[in-house]
Amino acid sequence: MFLRAGRRSGTGTGTGTGENSPAGTDRTAADPDPGDVVVRLESVRRVYGTARNEVHALRGISLSFARGGFTSVMGPSGSGKSTFLHCAAGLDRPTAGRVYVGGTELGALDETALTVLRREELGFVFQDFNLVRSLTVEQNITLPLRLSRRRVDRAWLDDVVGRTGLGDRLRHRPAELSGGQQQRVAVARALIARPTVVFADEPTGALDLRTGREILALLRHAVDGLRQTVIMVTHDPAAASHTDDVLFLADGQLAGSLPAPTAAAVAERLARLGED
Ligand code: ADP
């Protein structure tokens, strides 16, 4: 049986969103210790489309994520989860507001500097694994290091490979692996450069229940054992129950948070937000 080894220190996120906070206002209270903050959004807005046909995907989001926290981001379809993840991870630029990663304001960076920051400070795990088909497992795992011309730390590689149980698969290509094994490669790749924060976009969405739990356990260990920060978008209340906090989005706004979430409590909150 899977047992969650959750840290419940309360330092995972600081949204300032109590249960009773009105949606849509900027929230800056209750931030974690400033020295612990690794990602910060200040009044982030993202508008798509033209002036005549605007879509307000994010309507002013302010929150902080602390080192060593595992946070889920949830909400109905179209509530802004992907847009949030893309803006927080420097894959998209907000229309207004600021995003800081490890003290660097992303808006101040040109595309080249942003790419370097993403490579060096961020890890990514996607629903569809996003592995390079022509590379072996080992080459996929070490790709972020090669892209930033960093040396492979053999001991660390062995550690990551051992942790993800890929030791006997290093010379295989992704097509020779199961979905769960491919996602293990993606987790190893996300951790190899010891990033400041790992962004996971529906990392269990393509996996069966048991394999999904194994991936969540790996992410959980990255948080508890390595003091990584993991921010995960998910639709699945059971997946969210492996995290320290859930942030709920609705219509581009923060609609509250839920510390120490159980699957039942998450499902209930989601139902109230219009999704079951
Ligand atoms: P979620 O991930 O919660 O489903 P998204 O962040 O994908 O939500 O979308 C939020 C809103 O922004 C939705 O109304 C969506 O249709 C809109 N949107 C997302 N991406 C684009 C885009 N590239 N162009 C126009 N509208 C977009």
Coordinates of C-alpha atoms and ligand atoms in Angstrom, one line a residue:
M1 CA 0.0 0.0 0.0
F2 CA 1.2 3.5 -0.8
L3 CA 1.8 5.6 2.3
R4 CA 2.2 9.3 1.9
A5 CA 5.2 10.7 3.7
G6 CA 4.0 14.2 3.6
R7 CA 5.6 17.1 5.3
R8 CA 3.0 19.2 6.8
S9 CA 5.1 22.2 7.8
G10 CA 2.7 24.7 6.3
T11 CA 5.5 26.3 4.3
G12 CA 4.5 24.9 1.0
T13 CA 2.6 27.8 -0.3
G14 CA 1.5 31.2 0.8
T15 CA -1.5 32.4 -1.0
G16 CA -3.1 34.6 1.6
T17 CA -6.3 32.9 0.5
G18 CA -8.2 31.8 3.5
E19 CA -11.3 29.8 3.0
N20 CA -13.2 33.0 3.2
S21 CA -11.1 35.3 1.0
P22 CA -13.0 36.9 -1.8
A23 CA -12.0 35.6 -5.1
G24 CA -10.2 37.9 -7.5
T25 CA -8.3 40.2 -5.2
D26 CA -4.6 40.2 -4.9
R27 CA -3.3 38.0 -2.1
T28 CA 0.0 38.7 -0.5
A29 CA -0.6 37.8 3.1
A30 CA 0.7 34.7 4.9
D31 CA 3.7 34.4 2.6
P32 CA 6.3 31.8 3.6
D33 CA 9.6 33.0 5.1
P34 CA 10.9 35.3 2.3
G35 CA 14.2 33.4 2.3
D36 CA 12.3 30.2 1.5
V37 CA 10.3 31.5 -1.4
V38 CA 11.4 30.0 -4.8
V39 CA 8.6 31.1 -7.0
R40 CA 6.5 34.2 -6.6
L41 CA 3.7 35.6 -8.7
E42 CA 2.7 39.2 -8.3
S43 CA -0.7 40.3 -9.7
V44 CA -0.2 38.1 -12.7
R45 CA -2.7 38.6 -15.5
R46 CA -2.9 36.9 -18.9
V47 CA -5.2 38.1 -21.6
Y48 CA -5.5 36.2 -24.9
G49 CA -7.1 37.4 -28.1
T50 CA -7.7 40.9 -29.5
A51 CA -9.2 43.9 -27.8
R52 CA -12.6 43.1 -29.3
N53 CA -12.4 39.4 -28.3
E54 CA -10.4 39.2 -25.0
V55 CA -10.1 36.1 -22.9
H56 CA -9.0 36.8 -19.4
A57 CA -7.2 33.5 -18.6
L58 CA -5.6 34.9 -15.4
R59 CA -7.2 37.8 -13.6
G60 CA -4.5 38.9 -11.1
I61 CA -2.9 36.1 -9.2
S62 CA -0.5 36.7 -6.3
L63 CA 1.1 33.9 -4.5
S64 CA 4.4 32.3 -3.3
F65 CA 5.8 28.8 -3.3
A66 CA 8.4 27.8 -0.7
R67 CA 11.3 25.5 -1.1
G68 CA 10.4 21.9 -0.1
G69 CA 6.7 22.2 -0.9
F70 CA 4.5 20.0 -3.1
T71 CA 1.5 21.9 -4.3
S72 CA -1.4 20.9 -6.6
V73 CA -3.2 23.4 -8.8
M74 CA -6.8 22.4 -9.6
G75 CA -9.9 23.9 -11.0
P76 CA -12.5 23.3 -13.7
S77 CA -11.6 23.2 -17.4
G78 CA -10.8 26.7 -18.6
S79 CA -10.1 28.0 -15.1
G80 CA -6.5 29.0 -16.1
K81 CA -4.4 26.1 -14.8
S82 CA -2.3 25.7 -17.9
T83 CA -1.9 29.4 -18.3
F84 CA -0.8 29.7 -14.7
L85 CA 1.8 26.9 -15.1
H86 CA 3.1 28.3 -18.3
C87 CA 3.5 31.8 -16.8
A88 CA 5.0 30.6 -13.6
A89 CA 7.5 28.4 -15.6
G90 CA 8.5 31.1 -18.0
L91 CA 7.0 29.3 -21.0
D92 CA 4.5 32.2 -21.5
R93 CA 4.7 35.8 -20.6
P94 CA 2.0 37.5 -18.4
T95 CA 0.1 40.4 -19.9
A96 CA 0.7 42.2 -16.6
G97 CA 2.3 41.5 -13.3
R98 CA 5.6 39.8 -12.4
V99 CA 6.9 36.3 -11.9
Y100 CA 10.1 35.6 -9.9
V101 CA 12.0 32.4 -9.9
G102 CA 14.7 32.2 -7.2
G103 CA 14.8 36.0 -7.0
T104 CA 15.0 36.6 -10.8
E105 CA 12.2 38.5 -12.4
L106 CA 11.4 36.6 -15.6
G107 CA 10.0 39.7 -17.3
A108 CA 13.4 41.3 -17.2
L109 CA 15.0 38.4 -19.2
D110 CA 15.2 38.2 -23.0
E111 CA 14.3 34.9 -24.7
T112 CA 17.9 33.6 -24.5
A113 CA 18.3 34.3 -20.8
L114 CA 14.8 32.9 -20.1
T115 CA 15.8 29.7 -21.9
V116 CA 19.0 29.4 -19.9
L117 CA 17.0 30.0 -16.7
R118 CA 14.5 27.3 -17.6
R119 CA 17.3 24.9 -18.3
E120 CA 19.2 25.6 -15.1
E121 CA 16.5 26.3 -12.6
L122 CA 13.4 24.4 -13.7
G123 CA 12.5 20.8 -14.3
F124 CA 9.4 19.7 -16.3
V125 CA 7.2 16.6 -16.2
F126 CA 4.4 16.5 -18.8
Q127 CA 1.4 14.2 -19.2
D128 CA 2.8 12.7 -22.5
F129 CA 6.4 12.3 -21.1
N130 CA 8.0 14.5 -23.9
L131 CA 11.0 12.2 -24.2
V132 CA 13.3 12.3 -27.2
R133 CA 12.6 9.1 -29.1
S134 CA 16.0 8.8 -30.8
L135 CA 17.9 9.1 -27.5
T136 CA 18.5 6.3 -25.0
V137 CA 17.1 6.5 -21.5
E138 CA 20.5 7.7 -20.1
Q139 CA 20.8 10.4 -22.9
N140 CA 17.2 11.6 -22.2
I141 CA 17.9 11.9 -18.5
T142 CA 21.2 13.8 -18.9
L143 CA 19.8 16.0 -21.8
P144 CA 19.3 19.1 -19.6
L145 CA 23.0 18.9 -18.5
R146 CA 24.2 18.6 -22.0
L147 CA 22.0 21.5 -23.2
S148 CA 23.5 23.7 -20.6
R149 CA 27.0 22.3 -21.2
R150 CA 27.3 21.0 -17.7
R151 CA 29.3 18.0 -16.6
V152 CA 27.4 14.8 -15.7
D153 CA 27.9 14.1 -12.0
R154 CA 28.1 10.3 -12.1
A155 CA 27.3 9.8 -8.5
W156 CA 24.2 11.9 -8.7
L157 CA 23.1 10.3 -12.0
D158 CA 23.5 6.9 -10.3
D159 CA 21.5 8.1 -7.4
V160 CA 18.6 9.5 -9.6
V161 CA 18.7 6.4 -11.7
G162 CA 18.6 4.1 -8.7
R163 CA 15.7 6.1 -7.1
T164 CA 13.7 5.9 -10.3
G165 CA 14.4 2.2 -10.8
L166 CA 15.8 2.6 -14.3
G167 CA 19.2 1.0 -13.7
D168 CA 18.5 -1.9 -16.2
R169 CA 16.9 0.4 -18.8
L170 CA 19.6 3.0 -19.5
R171 CA 20.4 1.8 -23.0
H172 CA 16.8 1.4 -24.1
R173 CA 14.9 3.9 -26.2
P174 CA 11.6 5.4 -24.9
A175 CA 9.5 3.2 -27.3
E176 CA 10.8 0.1 -25.6
L177 CA 9.5 1.3 -22.2
S178 CA 6.0 1.2 -20.6
G179 CA 4.2 4.5 -20.0
G180 CA 5.1 4.3 -16.3
Q181 CA 8.8 3.7 -17.1
Q182 CA 8.8 6.6 -19.6
Q183 CA 7.4 8.9 -16.9
R184 CA 10.1 7.7 -14.5
V185 CA 12.6 8.8 -17.2
A186 CA 10.9 12.2 -17.3
V187 CA 11.1 12.5 -13.5
A188 CA 14.8 11.6 -13.5
R189 CA 15.4 14.1 -16.3
A190 CA 13.5 16.8 -14.3
L191 CA 15.7 16.1 -11.3
I192 CA 19.1 15.6 -12.9
A193 CA 20.0 19.3 -12.9
R194 CA 18.9 19.8 -9.3
P195 CA 16.4 22.5 -10.4
T196 CA 15.0 25.1 -8.0
V197 CA 11.5 23.9 -8.9
V198 CA 9.8 21.1 -10.8
F199 CA 6.6 21.9 -12.8
A200 CA 4.4 18.8 -13.4
D201 CA 1.5 19.1 -15.8
E202 CA -0.9 16.2 -15.3
P203 CA 2.0 13.8 -14.7
T204 CA -0.3 10.9 -13.9
G205 CA -2.9 11.7 -16.6
A206 CA -1.8 9.0 -19.0
L207 CA -1.0 6.3 -16.4
D208 CA -2.9 3.6 -14.6
L209 CA -3.7 4.0 -10.9
R210 CA -0.7 2.0 -9.5
T211 CA 1.8 3.5 -11.9
G212 CA 0.5 6.9 -11.2
R213 CA 1.0 6.4 -7.5
E214 CA 4.6 5.3 -8.1
I215 CA 5.2 8.6 -10.0
L216 CA 3.6 10.6 -7.2
A217 CA 5.8 8.8 -4.7
L218 CA 8.9 9.8 -6.7
L219 CA 7.8 13.4 -6.7
R220 CA 6.9 13.2 -3.0
H221 CA 10.4 11.9 -2.3
A222 CA 11.9 14.7 -4.4
V223 CA 10.2 17.1 -2.0
D224 CA 10.8 15.2 1.3
G225 CA 14.2 13.8 0.6
L226 CA 15.8 16.4 -1.7
R227 CA 13.8 19.5 -0.6
Q228 CA 12.7 20.1 -4.1
T229 CA 9.7 22.3 -4.8
V230 CA 7.0 20.6 -7.0
I231 CA 4.1 22.4 -8.5
M232 CA 1.6 20.1 -10.2
V233 CA -1.5 20.7 -12.2
T234 CA -3.9 17.8 -11.9
H235 CA -7.6 16.9 -12.3
D236 CA -7.3 14.0 -10.0
P237 CA -8.3 14.4 -6.3
A238 CA -6.4 11.2 -5.4
A239 CA -3.2 12.6 -7.0
A240 CA -3.8 15.9 -5.2
S241 CA -4.0 14.0 -1.9
H242 CA -0.3 13.2 -2.2
T243 CA 0.6 17.0 -2.0
D244 CA 0.9 19.4 0.8
D245 CA -1.6 22.0 -0.4
V246 CA -4.1 22.4 -3.2
L247 CA -4.7 25.8 -4.9
F248 CA -8.0 26.1 -6.6
L249 CA -8.5 28.3 -9.6
A250 CA -11.9 29.4 -11.0
D251 CA -12.3 31.7 -13.9
G252 CA -8.7 32.9 -13.8
Q253 CA -8.8 33.7 -10.1
L254 CA -7.6 32.0 -7.0
A255 CA -10.7 30.4 -5.4
G256 CA -9.0 29.2 -2.2
S257 CA -6.6 26.7 -1.0
L258 CA -6.7 23.4 1.0
P259 CA -3.8 22.4 3.1
A260 CA -3.3 18.7 4.0
P261 CA -5.8 17.7 1.3
T262 CA -7.7 14.4 1.3
A263 CA -9.2 13.1 -1.9
A264 CA -12.7 13.4 -0.6
A265 CA -12.2 17.0 0.6
V266 CA -10.6 17.9 -2.8
A267 CA -13.5 16.3 -4.7
E268 CA -16.0 18.2 -2.6
R269 CA -14.3 21.5 -3.2
L270 CA -14.0 20.8 -7.0
A271 CA -17.7 20.0 -7.1
R272 CA -18.5 23.3 -5.6
L273 CA -16.3 25.0 -8.2
G274 CA -18.4 23.4 -10.9
E275 CA -16.5 20.2 -11.8
D276 CA -16.9 16.7 -10.5
Ligands
ADP1 P1 -7.2 25.1 -17.9 O1 -5.8 24.7 -18.0 O2 -7.7 25.3 -16.5 O3 -8.2 24.3 -18.7 P2 -6.4 27.3 -19.7 O4 -5.3 28.0 -18.9 O5 -6.0 26.3 -20.7 O6 -7.3 26.6 -18.6 O7 -7.3 28.4 -20.3 C1 -7.9 29.5 -19.6 C2 -8.8 30.3 -20.6 O8 -7.9 30.9 -21.6 C3 -9.8 29.4 -21.3 O9 -10.9 30.3 -21.5 C4 -9.1 29.2 -22.6 O10 -10.1 29.0 -23.7 C5 -8.3 30.4 -22.8 N1 -7.1 30.2 -23.6 C6 -6.1 29.4 -23.3 N2 -5.1 29.5 -24.2 C7 -5.5 30.3 -25.2 C8 -5.0 30.8 -26.4 N3 -3.8 30.5 -26.8 N4 -5.7 31.7 -27.1 C9 -6.9 32.1 -26.7 N5 -7.5 31.7 -25.5 C10 -6.8 30.8 -24.8

